[in-house]
Short mmCIF file of C-alpha atoms in Angstrom, two decimals:
data_model
loop_
_atom_site.label_atom_id
_atom_site.label_comp_id
_atom_site.label_asym_id
_atom_site.label_seq_id
_atom_site.Cartn_x
_atom_site.Cartn_y
_atom_site.Cartn_z
CA ARG A 1092 -9.94 -32.66 -22.76
CA SER A 1093 -7.64 -35.11 -20.85
CA LEU A 1094 -4.65 -32.65 -21.13
CA LEU A 1095 -6.84 -30.06 -19.43
CA ALA A 1096 -7.73 -32.74 -16.56
CA ARG A 1097 -4.03 -33.37 -16.10
CA PHE A 1098 -3.25 -29.63 -16.47
CA PHE A 1099 -6.04 -28.31 -13.76
CA GLY A 1100 -6.17 -31.16 -11.39
CA SER A 1101 -9.33 -33.01 -10.60
CA GLU A 1102 -9.95 -30.93 -7.25
CA VAL A 1103 -10.43 -27.65 -9.20
CA MET A 1104 -14.28 -26.84 -10.53
CA ILE A 1105 -13.84 -24.81 -13.67
CA VAL A 1106 -16.21 -21.78 -13.83
CA PRO A 1107 -15.97 -19.55 -17.00
CA SER A 1108 -16.09 -15.87 -15.87
CA HIS A 1109 -14.81 -12.52 -17.01
CA ALA A 1110 -14.70 -10.96 -13.54
CA ILE A 1111 -13.69 -12.16 -10.38
CA PRO A 1112 -16.70 -12.47 -7.90
CA ARG A 1113 -16.80 -12.28 -4.03
CA PRO A 1114 -16.95 -15.61 -2.23
CA SER A 1115 -20.40 -15.21 -1.23
CA GLU A 1116 -21.31 -14.99 -4.86
CA LEU A 1117 -19.81 -18.72 -5.54
CA ASP A 1118 -22.41 -21.26 -6.31
CA ALA A 1119 -20.04 -24.13 -4.78
CA PRO A 1120 -19.51 -25.82 -1.62
CA GLU A 1121 -17.57 -24.14 0.86
CA GLY A 1122 -13.82 -25.12 1.25
CA CYS A 1123 -13.79 -25.91 -2.50
CA TRP A 1124 -11.49 -23.84 -4.92
CA VAL A 1125 -13.45 -22.55 -7.96
CA GLN A 1126 -11.48 -21.35 -10.96
CA VAL A 1127 -12.80 -17.92 -12.01
CA LEU A 1128 -10.10 -16.67 -14.45
CA ARG A 1129 -8.44 -19.41 -16.52
CA PRO A 1130 -4.72 -19.62 -17.59
CA VAL A 1131 -3.48 -16.97 -19.80
CA SER A 1132 -2.18 -19.74 -22.06
CA TYR A 1133 -1.98 -23.47 -22.36
CA PRO A 1134 0.99 -25.72 -23.36
CA THR A 1135 1.62 -26.30 -26.89
CA THR A 1136 2.81 -30.04 -26.28
CA ALA A 1137 1.61 -32.40 -23.18
CA GLY A 1138 3.79 -32.13 -20.35
CA GLY A 1139 5.64 -29.18 -21.59
CA ASP A 1140 8.15 -27.11 -19.63
CA TRP A 1141 7.99 -23.29 -19.71
CA LYS A 1142 9.24 -23.25 -23.30
CA ALA A 1143 5.73 -24.93 -24.27
CA TYR A 1144 3.75 -21.79 -23.02
CA PRO A 1145 3.23 -18.90 -25.38
CA HIS A 1146 2.92 -16.36 -22.66
CA MET A 1147 6.70 -17.23 -21.51
CA ALA A 1148 8.26 -16.80 -25.02
CA SER A 1149 9.45 -13.47 -24.39
CA LYS A 1150 9.44 -10.65 -21.79
CA ASP A 1151 6.82 -8.78 -24.03
CA SER A 1152 4.48 -11.55 -24.13
CA TRP A 1153 4.91 -12.28 -20.50
CA LYS A 1154 4.20 -8.49 -19.68
CA GLN A 1155 1.01 -8.44 -22.04
CA ALA A 1156 -0.47 -11.73 -20.65
CA MET A 1157 0.98 -11.93 -16.96
CA GLY A 1158 1.03 -8.20 -16.18
CA ALA A 1159 -2.52 -7.64 -17.47
CA ARG A 1160 -3.90 -10.79 -15.39
CA ALA A 1161 -2.09 -9.56 -12.14
CA GLY A 1162 -3.22 -6.14 -12.64
CA ALA A 1163 -6.77 -7.32 -12.58
CA PHE A 1164 -6.10 -9.61 -9.41
CA GLY A 1165 -4.56 -6.53 -7.57
CA GLU A 1166 -7.60 -4.33 -8.53
CA TYR A 1167 -9.97 -6.87 -7.19
CA LEU A 1168 -8.24 -6.91 -3.98
CA GLU A 1169 -8.02 -2.97 -3.97
CA ARG A 1170 -11.91 -2.89 -4.33
CA MET A 1171 -12.06 -4.65 -1.01
CA GLY A 1172 -9.55 -2.57 0.76
CA LEU A 1173 -6.71 -5.11 0.36
CA TRP A 1174 -3.11 -4.57 -0.56
CA ILE A 1175 -0.56 -7.06 -1.73
CA GLN A 1176 2.64 -6.43 0.28
CA GLU A 1177 5.18 -8.96 -0.93
CA CYS A 1178 5.59 -11.30 -3.95
CA LYS A 1179 5.71 -15.05 -3.04
CA ILE A 1180 8.34 -15.48 -5.99
CA CYS A 1181 10.74 -12.62 -5.36
CA VAL A 1182 10.89 -12.64 -1.71
CA GLN A 1183 12.80 -15.65 -1.88
CA VAL A 1184 15.74 -13.94 -3.59
CA GLY A 1185 15.40 -10.86 -1.33
CA ARG A 1186 13.62 -8.63 -3.61
CA GLY A 1187 10.73 -6.45 -2.76
CA MET A 1188 7.75 -4.82 -4.67
CA ARG A 1189 8.46 -1.34 -6.08
CA ALA A 1190 5.21 -1.17 -8.13
CA ASP A 1191 1.49 -2.50 -7.75
CA PHE A 1192 1.17 -6.12 -8.23
CA GLY A 1193 0.38 -6.05 -12.06
CA GLY A 1194 3.50 -3.68 -12.70
CA HIS A 1195 5.68 -5.93 -10.53
CA VAL A 1196 4.55 -9.22 -11.78
CA GLY A 1197 4.77 -8.14 -15.52
CA GLY A 1198 8.16 -6.78 -14.90
CA PRO A 1199 11.37 -8.14 -16.08
CA TYR A 1200 12.85 -8.82 -12.70
CA HIS A 1201 10.17 -10.96 -11.64
CA PHE A 1202 9.95 -12.85 -14.76
CA LYS A 1203 13.71 -13.64 -14.32
CA ASP A 1204 13.34 -14.47 -10.65
CA LEU A 1205 10.23 -16.95 -11.36
CA GLY A 1206 12.71 -18.71 -14.07
CA ARG A 1207 15.73 -18.99 -11.60
CA VAL A 1208 13.57 -19.98 -8.45
CA SER A 1209 10.74 -22.15 -9.75
CA LEU A 1210 10.71 -23.03 -13.44
CA PRO A 1211 13.83 -25.40 -14.34
CA ASP A 1212 14.40 -26.49 -17.83
CA GLY A 1213 12.74 -29.84 -18.95
CA CYS A 1214 10.17 -29.86 -15.77
CA PRO A 1215 6.78 -30.05 -16.70
CA ILE A 1216 4.65 -26.86 -15.54
CA ASP A 1217 1.68 -29.13 -14.39
CA ALA A 1218 4.23 -30.80 -12.00
CA LEU A 1219 5.37 -27.38 -10.56
CA ARG A 1220 2.16 -25.07 -10.71
CA HIS A 1221 0.76 -26.22 -7.33
CA GLU A 1222 3.67 -24.84 -5.62
CA LEU A 1223 3.25 -21.25 -7.28
CA TRP A 1224 -0.08 -20.20 -5.87
CA GLN A 1225 0.05 -17.02 -3.81
CA SER A 1226 -3.10 -17.34 -1.62
CA LEU A 1227 -4.66 -14.56 0.47
CA LEU A 1228 -7.38 -14.56 2.96
CA ILE A 1229 -10.23 -12.23 2.06
CA PRO A 1230 -13.63 -11.44 3.53
CA GLY A 1231 -15.59 -14.67 3.35
CA GLY A 1232 -12.99 -17.01 2.12
CA ALA A 1233 -9.72 -16.84 0.32
CA VAL A 1234 -8.36 -16.23 -3.27
CA ARG A 1235 -5.22 -17.27 -4.97
CA PHE A 1236 -3.18 -16.36 -8.09
CA ASN A 1237 -0.73 -18.68 -9.76
CA HIS A 1238 2.60 -17.21 -10.69
CA ALA A 1239 3.22 -19.75 -13.56
CA ASP A 1240 -0.03 -19.36 -15.67
CA GLY A 1241 -1.97 -16.50 -14.05
CA ALA A 1242 -5.10 -18.75 -13.21
CA VAL A 1243 -7.30 -17.03 -10.37
CA GLU A 1244 -9.07 -19.35 -8.18
CA LEU A 1245 -11.60 -18.33 -5.18
CA LEU A 1246 -12.64 -20.29 -2.23
CA ARG A 1247 -15.80 -19.67 -0.14
CA GLY A 1248 -15.78 -20.32 3.72
CA ASP A 1249 -14.73 -18.26 6.73
CA ALA A 1250 -11.66 -20.75 7.60
CA PRO A 1251 -10.17 -22.32 4.54
CA PRO A 1252 -8.49 -25.71 5.61
CA ALA A 1253 -4.77 -25.83 5.71
CA SER A 1254 -4.58 -28.99 3.87
CA VAL A 1255 -6.03 -27.39 0.74
CA THR A 1256 -2.98 -26.99 -1.94
CA GLY A 1257 -1.36 -23.57 -1.77
CA CYS A 1258 -3.47 -22.08 1.20
CA ALA A 1259 -1.02 -23.01 3.83
CA ALA A 1260 1.92 -21.98 1.95
CA SER A 1261 1.06 -18.41 1.82
CA THR A 1262 -2.07 -16.76 3.66
CA VAL A 1263 -0.70 -13.70 4.52
CA GLY A 1264 0.02 -11.46 1.59
CA ALA A 1265 -2.77 -8.69 1.88
CA GLN A 1266 -3.83 -7.00 4.85
CA PRO A 1267 -7.05 -5.08 5.54
CA LEU A 1268 -5.85 -1.36 5.63
CA SER A 1269 -8.00 -0.59 8.61
CA LEU A 1270 -5.59 -2.65 10.71
CA PRO A 1271 -2.63 -0.76 12.11
CA ILE A 1272 -0.35 -0.90 9.15
CA ASP A 1273 0.38 1.20 6.25
CA LEU A 1274 1.55 0.64 2.60
CA GLY A 1275 5.20 1.09 3.31
CA GLY A 1276 5.04 -1.64 6.07
CA GLN A 1277 5.19 0.52 9.11
CA ARG A 1278 2.81 0.74 11.97
CA ARG A 1279 0.28 3.60 12.54
CA PRO A 1280 -2.46 4.17 14.98
CA ALA A 1281 -5.49 1.90 14.49
CA ALA A 1282 -8.23 4.22 15.80
CA VAL A 1283 -9.04 7.29 13.66
CA GLU A 1284 -8.87 10.19 16.34
CA ASP A 1285 -9.10 13.82 15.80
CA PHE A 1286 -5.91 15.77 15.68
CA PRO A 1287 -5.26 17.78 18.57
CA PRO A 1288 -5.74 21.55 18.65
CA VAL A 1289 -2.55 24.03 18.61
CA GLU A 1290 -3.32 25.38 21.95
CA VAL A 1291 -2.68 22.16 23.73
CA LEU A 1292 1.14 22.05 22.79
CA PRO A 1293 3.65 22.18 25.57
CA GLU A 1294 6.09 24.56 23.72
CA GLU A 1295 5.95 27.48 21.28
CA ASN A 1296 7.77 27.56 17.92
CA VAL A 1297 8.03 23.74 17.59
CA TRP A 1298 6.62 21.81 15.01
CA PHE A 1299 4.91 18.85 16.75
CA THR A 1300 4.05 15.59 14.72
CA VAL A 1301 0.43 14.69 15.12
CA GLY A 1302 -0.01 12.70 12.01
CA GLU A 1303 2.21 9.89 10.81
CA MET A 1304 3.51 9.37 7.25
CA ILE A 1305 1.66 7.16 5.08
CA GLY A 1306 4.73 5.00 4.10
CA GLN A 1307 8.42 5.10 3.35
CA PRO A 1308 10.60 4.50 0.15
CA THR A 1309 11.77 0.99 -0.08
CA ALA A 1310 15.22 1.77 -0.97
CA ARG A 1311 17.72 4.44 0.27
CA GLY A 1312 17.65 7.53 -1.77
CA GLY A 1313 14.52 6.07 -3.61
CA ASP A 1314 12.53 8.12 -5.99
CA LEU A 1315 8.73 8.14 -6.24
CA SER A 1316 8.88 4.71 -8.00
CA SER A 1317 10.15 3.23 -4.64
CA CYS A 1318 7.10 4.35 -2.59
CA PRO A 1319 4.34 1.72 -2.54
CA PHE A 1320 1.65 4.60 -1.88
CA PHE A 1321 2.41 5.90 -5.18
CA ALA A 1322 2.08 2.47 -6.94
CA SER A 1323 -1.24 3.21 -8.19
CA ARG A 1324 -4.45 5.53 -7.93
CA GLY A 1325 -5.86 2.99 -5.67
CA ALA A 1326 -2.85 2.61 -3.32
CA TRP A 1327 -2.58 6.35 -2.94
CA LYS A 1328 -6.32 6.52 -2.14
CA MET A 1329 -6.40 3.88 0.49
CA ALA A 1330 -3.14 5.36 1.93
CA ILE A 1331 -3.90 9.05 2.41
CA ALA A 1332 -7.98 8.63 2.81
CA PRO A 1333 -7.78 8.23 6.62
CA THR A 1334 -5.58 11.47 6.89
CA ALA A 1335 -7.33 14.02 4.75
CA PRO A 1336 -10.66 14.36 6.86
CA ARG A 1337 -8.64 14.53 10.02
CA VAL A 1338 -6.73 17.64 8.60
CA SER A 1339 -10.18 19.27 7.33
CA LYS A 1340 -11.79 18.50 10.84
CA LEU A 1341 -8.90 20.44 12.57
CA LEU A 1342 -8.87 23.36 10.22
CA ALA A 1343 -12.54 23.60 10.58
CA ARG A 1344 -12.08 24.04 14.24
CA TYR A 1345 -10.60 27.49 13.30
CA SER A 1346 -13.03 28.44 10.57
CA VAL A 1347 -10.37 27.63 7.92
CA TRP A 1348 -11.70 25.81 4.70
CA PRO A 1349 -8.66 24.26 2.92
CA GLU A 1350 -7.50 24.78 -0.86
CA CYS A 1351 -5.32 22.19 -2.32
CA ASN A 1352 -2.16 24.33 -3.32
CA VAL A 1353 -1.15 21.45 -5.76
CA CYS A 1354 -4.38 21.62 -8.03
CA ASN A 1355 -5.64 25.08 -7.00
CA ARG A 1356 -8.94 23.33 -5.87
CA SER A 1357 -11.05 24.88 -3.05
CA LEU A 1358 -14.37 22.69 -2.79
CA GLY A 1359 -14.09 19.36 -0.66
CA TRP A 1360 -10.34 19.19 0.37
CA GLU A 1361 -10.88 15.97 2.25
CA ASP A 1362 -12.39 14.38 -0.98
CA HIS A 1363 -10.01 15.84 -3.50
CA ILE A 1364 -6.86 14.74 -1.87
CA PRO A 1365 -7.31 11.03 -2.22
CA ALA A 1366 -9.06 11.36 -5.65
CA ALA A 1367 -7.49 10.31 -9.08
CA LYS A 1368 -7.19 14.06 -10.34
CA HIS A 1369 -5.03 15.05 -7.41
CA TYR A 1370 -2.77 12.02 -7.68
CA ASP A 1371 -2.26 12.58 -11.29
CA ALA A 1372 -1.41 16.22 -10.64
CA LEU A 1373 0.97 15.29 -7.98
CA MET A 1374 2.62 12.62 -10.23
CA ALA A 1375 3.22 15.08 -12.90
CA MET A 1376 4.94 17.44 -10.33
CA LEU A 1377 7.32 14.92 -8.83
CA VAL A 1378 10.68 14.71 -10.61
CA PRO A 1379 11.79 10.95 -11.52
CA ARG A 1380 14.94 9.89 -9.98
CA GLU A 1381 14.85 12.65 -7.50
CA PRO A 1382 15.17 11.24 -3.90
CA ILE A 1383 11.58 11.40 -2.52
CA VAL A 1384 13.01 12.98 0.72
CA GLN A 1385 14.17 15.85 -1.41
CA SER A 1386 11.01 16.14 -3.40
CA ALA A 1387 8.85 16.05 -0.25
CA LYS A 1388 10.32 19.41 1.20
CA ARG A 1389 8.56 21.33 -1.53
CA PHE A 1390 5.22 20.01 -0.93
CA TRP A 1391 4.49 21.35 2.50
CA GLN A 1392 0.97 23.21 2.58
CA TYR A 1393 0.62 25.61 5.43
CA TRP A 1394 -2.48 27.11 7.28
CA ASP A 1395 -2.17 29.81 9.77
CA VAL A 1396 -4.89 29.47 12.57
CA PRO A 1397 -5.48 31.31 15.75
CA GLY A 1398 -2.80 30.94 18.22
CA GLY A 1399 -0.46 28.75 15.66
CA CYS A 1400 -0.23 26.98 12.21
CA VAL A 1401 -1.03 23.57 10.73
CA ARG A 1402 0.94 22.03 7.93
CA PHE A 1403 0.54 18.91 5.85
CA ASN A 1404 2.74 17.17 3.34
CA HIS A 1405 1.28 16.30 -0.01
CA VAL A 1406 3.93 13.41 -0.70
CA HIS A 1407 4.31 11.58 2.63
CA GLY A 1408 1.05 12.95 4.38
CA ARG A 1409 2.83 13.88 7.65
CA VAL A 1410 0.85 16.53 9.75
CA GLN A 1411 2.50 18.80 11.93
CA ILE A 1412 1.31 21.79 14.19
CA LEU A 1413 2.90 24.59 15.99
CA ARG A 1414 1.73 26.96 18.55
CA GLY A 1415 2.97 30.64 18.65
CA ALA A 1416 3.29 33.59 15.97
CA PRO A 1417 2.85 32.47 12.31
CA PRO A 1418 6.20 30.64 11.22
CA GLN A 1419 8.27 31.56 8.51
CA ARG A 1420 7.72 29.06 5.71
CA ASP A 1421 11.28 28.39 5.23
CA GLY A 1422 12.18 28.98 9.03
CA ASN A 1423 14.42 26.40 10.58
CA TYR A 1424 12.25 25.28 13.71
CA PRO A 1425 12.64 22.41 15.86
CA THR A 1426 10.36 19.34 15.56
CA LYS A 1427 9.27 16.94 17.99
CA SER A 1428 6.60 14.01 18.44
CA PHE A 1429 3.20 14.85 19.96
CA PRO A 1430 3.49 14.13 23.73
CA ARG A 1431 1.38 11.49 25.22
CA ALA A 1432 -1.48 12.48 27.55
CA GLU A 1433 0.37 11.59 30.78
CA ASP A 1434 3.50 13.50 29.71
CA LEU A 1435 1.47 16.71 29.26
CA ALA A 1436 -0.28 16.13 32.41
CA ALA A 1437 3.14 15.96 34.04
CA MET A 1438 4.22 19.11 32.25
CA SER A 1439 1.42 20.93 33.76
CA GLY A 1440 1.74 19.57 37.20
CA GLY A 1441 -1.23 17.42 37.28
CA GLY A 1442 -3.68 20.42 37.10
CA GLY A 1443 -3.80 24.08 35.54
CA GLY A 1444 -1.67 25.18 32.94
CA VAL A 1445 -1.74 23.20 29.58
CA ALA A 1446 -4.86 21.12 29.41
CA ALA A 1447 -4.00 17.49 28.66
CA PRO A 1448 -5.89 15.77 25.87
CA SER A 1449 -7.97 12.52 26.14
CA SER A 1450 -5.66 9.52 26.31
CA SER A 1451 -7.25 8.39 22.90
CA SER A 1452 -5.40 11.54 21.24
CA GLY A 1453 -1.93 10.64 22.06
CA LEU A 1454 -0.01 9.37 19.21
CA PRO A 1455 3.19 7.27 19.26
CA PRO A 1456 6.55 8.77 17.99
CA ALA A 1457 6.41 9.80 14.22
CA ALA A 1458 9.27 8.29 12.16
CA LEU A 1459 11.20 10.44 9.86
CA LEU A 1460 10.92 9.82 6.05
CA ARG A 1461 13.81 7.66 5.41
CA PRO A 1462 14.49 4.10 4.10
CA PRO A 1463 13.86 1.37 6.87
CA GLY A 1464 16.72 0.95 9.03
CA ALA A 1465 18.47 4.18 8.19
CA ALA A 1466 19.80 6.18 10.96
CA PRO A 1467 17.90 9.45 12.09
CA PRO A 1468 20.10 12.53 12.43
CA GLY A 1469 22.01 12.25 15.49
CA GLY A 1470 21.12 8.87 16.62
CA ALA A 1471 21.00 5.30 15.89
CA ALA A 1472 18.93 3.29 13.35
CA ALA A 1473 15.33 3.28 14.19
CA PRO A 1474 13.84 -0.16 15.06
CA THR A 1475 11.59 -1.56 12.25
CA ALA A 1476 8.09 -2.48 13.33
CA PRO A 1477 7.49 -6.25 13.61
CA PRO A 1478 5.18 -7.80 11.03
CA LEU A 1479 1.68 -7.95 11.93
CA ALA A 1480 0.65 -11.55 12.76
CA ILE A 1481 -3.02 -12.32 11.27
#
């Protein structure tokens, strides 16, 4: 009992639980950290360093214990529409996440980085663990994950005090996906507007980008494993879900009812694209170690509509429209970003000609599918969007 008291610290309330509740479900005072998942193992000797913990005995034991725990933590956040974008440990050595939280934490590189950065030989874990919390604000409170032993704690209250251990150090790690960011770390429009119709396009035989990509690979020449939106079924669903119904609505304008050319399904396209079965079929068709920018070229789906064409990319989610005769599928047509409303008005001389859509339908320039910082064709490197401050 005394060993547990020293290990946990007197400020933590221990609540046995097999599932992580929401903050509103806690029967505890506001501002108090409540343990909802116990550590995955305990030290075999009082005051032991990392060698005294069974889950750190090998890479396999680490993966089985901590990978599963981190996966449960990540799934808990995903159910609330939240996503962990960076690992508190690995960011210190300049390493990003190329998998979901469970896959990353359970992996060998994270295990090595944790040992090098935070767990020196001979230093008791209970003297270090308070520095190893990854804390995240969630609706109604906060939640934190301990990178040393996998304990999960929850706090109820709208404004967790900065003095609480571990909360001030890392409060921005998961962001609501309704905010204007995506899983690849790039900004996208916060509001969900309808895609413009093909008849408002100012030029013929040009693909105008009206829907942004849902993310980018994290490494130059990276394959599907470098795309955060492919990390799990949940990550895919959250990333692509805002785009699919907008494509369906645009096509319905022309009485076109889409069928998925990946799965050969015809019912409920907007619900099918974010679903697990579509994700699994897409994963089976993508080639490991093939650069995702090459893979994406094979996954355009086209729909001819009166006056033009609509296309959607099943890999990165980009949506483009073209005005004119039905295009050749392998034709070399120029691409442009959809003009802003004021630009369309200027093209038409302020009246007559091409009708300008409402100001809410103008979209910012779409980025090419390329690693962050890579130079676009014929130009300088595109600036990376600044981090979103919460």
